[in-house]
PDB file of C-alpha atoms in Angstrom:
ATOM      1  CA  MET A   1      -3.892   8.871   9.873  1.00  0.00           C
ATOM      2  CA  LYS A   2      -2.879   6.329   7.227  1.00  0.00           C
ATOM      3  CA  GLU A   3      -6.477   5.235   6.708  1.00  0.00           C
ATOM      4  CA  ASP A   4      -7.704   8.839   6.393  1.00  0.00           C
ATOM      5  CA  LEU A   5      -5.014   9.805   3.903  1.00  0.00           C
ATOM      6  CA  PHE A   6      -6.169   7.145   1.439  1.00  0.00           C
ATOM      7  CA  LYS A   7      -9.890   7.003   2.262  1.00  0.00           C
ATOM      8  CA  ASP A   8     -10.717   7.751  -1.397  1.00  0.00           C
ATOM      9  CA  TYR A   9      -9.106   4.421  -2.288  1.00  0.00           C
ATOM     10  CA  GLN A  10     -10.972   2.331   0.272  1.00  0.00           C
ATOM     11  CA  GLU A  11     -12.652   0.178  -2.390  1.00  0.00           C
ATOM     12  CA  ARG A  12      -9.257  -0.665  -3.874  1.00  0.00           C
ATOM     13  CA  LEU A  13      -7.892  -1.482  -0.423  1.00  0.00           C
ATOM     14  CA  ASN A  14     -10.893  -3.566   0.647  1.00  0.00           C
ATOM     15  CA  VAL A  15     -10.120  -6.286  -1.903  1.00  0.00           C
ATOM     16  CA  LEU A  16      -6.709  -6.879  -0.330  1.00  0.00           C
ATOM     17  CA  ASP A  17      -5.814  -9.334   2.396  1.00  0.00           C
ATOM     18  CA  GLU A  18      -5.805  -7.586   5.772  1.00  0.00           C
ATOM     19  CA  ASN A  19      -2.040  -8.047   6.248  1.00  0.00           C
ATOM     20  CA  ILE A  20      -1.261  -6.806   2.732  1.00  0.00           C
ATOM     21  CA  ARG A  21      -3.547  -3.813   3.242  1.00  0.00           C
ATOM     22  CA  ALA A  22      -1.765  -2.733   6.434  1.00  0.00           C
ATOM     23  CA  VAL A  23       1.692  -3.005   4.879  1.00  0.00           C
ATOM     24  CA  ALA A  24       0.535  -1.400   1.622  1.00  0.00           C
ATOM     25  CA  LEU A  25      -0.839   1.595   3.531  1.00  0.00           C
ATOM     26  CA  LYS A  26       2.457   2.009   5.357  1.00  0.00           C
ATOM     27  CA  TYR A  27       4.401   1.956   2.102  1.00  0.00           C
ATOM     28  CA  ALA A  28       1.866   4.185   0.340  1.00  0.00           C
ATOM     29  CA  ARG A  29       2.128   6.789   3.077  1.00  0.00           C
ATOM     30  CA  ASP A  30       5.917   6.747   2.793  1.00  0.00           C
ATOM     31  CA  PHE A  31       5.786   7.025  -1.010  1.00  0.00           C
ATOM     32  CA  TYR A  32       3.276   9.871  -0.850  1.00  0.00           C
ATOM     33  CA  LEU A  33       5.105  11.880   1.794  1.00  0.00           C
ATOM     34  CA  ASN A  34       8.711  11.215   0.763  1.00  0.00           C
ATOM     35  CA  LYS A  35       8.761  10.497  -2.967  1.00  0.00           C
ATOM     36  CA  ASN A  36       6.479  13.198  -4.389  1.00  0.00           C
ATOM     37  CA  CYS A  37       3.980  10.652  -5.711  1.00  0.00           C
ATOM     38  CA  SER A  38       0.316  11.328  -6.240  1.00  0.00           C
ATOM     39  CA  LYS A  39      -1.985   9.495  -3.845  1.00  0.00           C
ATOM     40  CA  GLU A  40      -3.037   7.136  -6.628  1.00  0.00           C
ATOM     41  CA  GLU A  41       0.544   6.324  -7.598  1.00  0.00           C
ATOM     42  CA  ALA A  42       1.562   5.948  -3.957  1.00  0.00           C
ATOM     43  CA  ILE A  43      -1.255   3.504  -3.192  1.00  0.00           C
ATOM     44  CA  GLU A  44      -0.511   1.399  -6.272  1.00  0.00           C
ATOM     45  CA  ARG A  45       3.220   1.341  -5.540  1.00  0.00           C
ATOM     46  CA  GLY A  46       2.516   0.454  -1.915  1.00  0.00           C
ATOM     47  CA  ILE A  47       0.244  -2.420  -2.916  1.00  0.00           C
ATOM     48  CA  VAL A  48       2.763  -3.782  -5.405  1.00  0.00           C
ATOM     49  CA  LYS A  49       5.614  -3.580  -2.908  1.00  0.00           C
ATOM     50  CA  ALA A  50       3.579  -5.286  -0.170  1.00  0.00           C
ATOM     51  CA  GLU A  51       2.413  -8.065  -2.510  1.00  0.00           C
ATOM     52  CA  MET A  52       5.930  -8.694  -3.802  1.00  0.00           C
ATOM     53  CA  GLU A  53       7.250  -8.859  -0.253  1.00  0.00           C
ATOM     54  CA  LYS A  54       4.573 -11.380   0.694  1.00  0.00           C
ATOM     55  CA  ARG A  55       5.367 -13.558  -2.337  1.00  0.00           C
ATOM     56  CA  ASN A  56       9.058 -13.563  -1.467  1.00  0.00           C
ATOM     57  CA  LEU A  57       8.276 -14.523   2.137  1.00  0.00           C
ATOM     58  CA  ASP A  58       5.897 -17.286   1.030  1.00  0.00           C
ATOM     59  CA  ARG A  59       8.457 -18.672  -1.375  1.00  0.00           C
ATOM     60  CA  ASN A  60      11.389 -18.456   1.040  1.00  0.00           C
ATOM     61  CA  GLY A  61       9.575 -19.096   4.288  1.00  0.00           C
TER      62      GLY A  61
END
C-alpha cells in the first residue's frame, strides 16, 4: 500500500538508503493521510524526518 501510494515518486525514493526509504514512506503515508498534505509535500516531509532521525541516531548512538 505505501509503495503504491507514492509510486509516482519512485525515482526520488530510489536514491535513498533502503532503511531511510522505508521510514520515509511510513512518515509520508502518515503525513498524507492525517495532515492534509499533498503527496509531494508528504514525501518530502517524510524524507526529511527520516533523515533527521537517522542523523540523531548516528550522532547519539
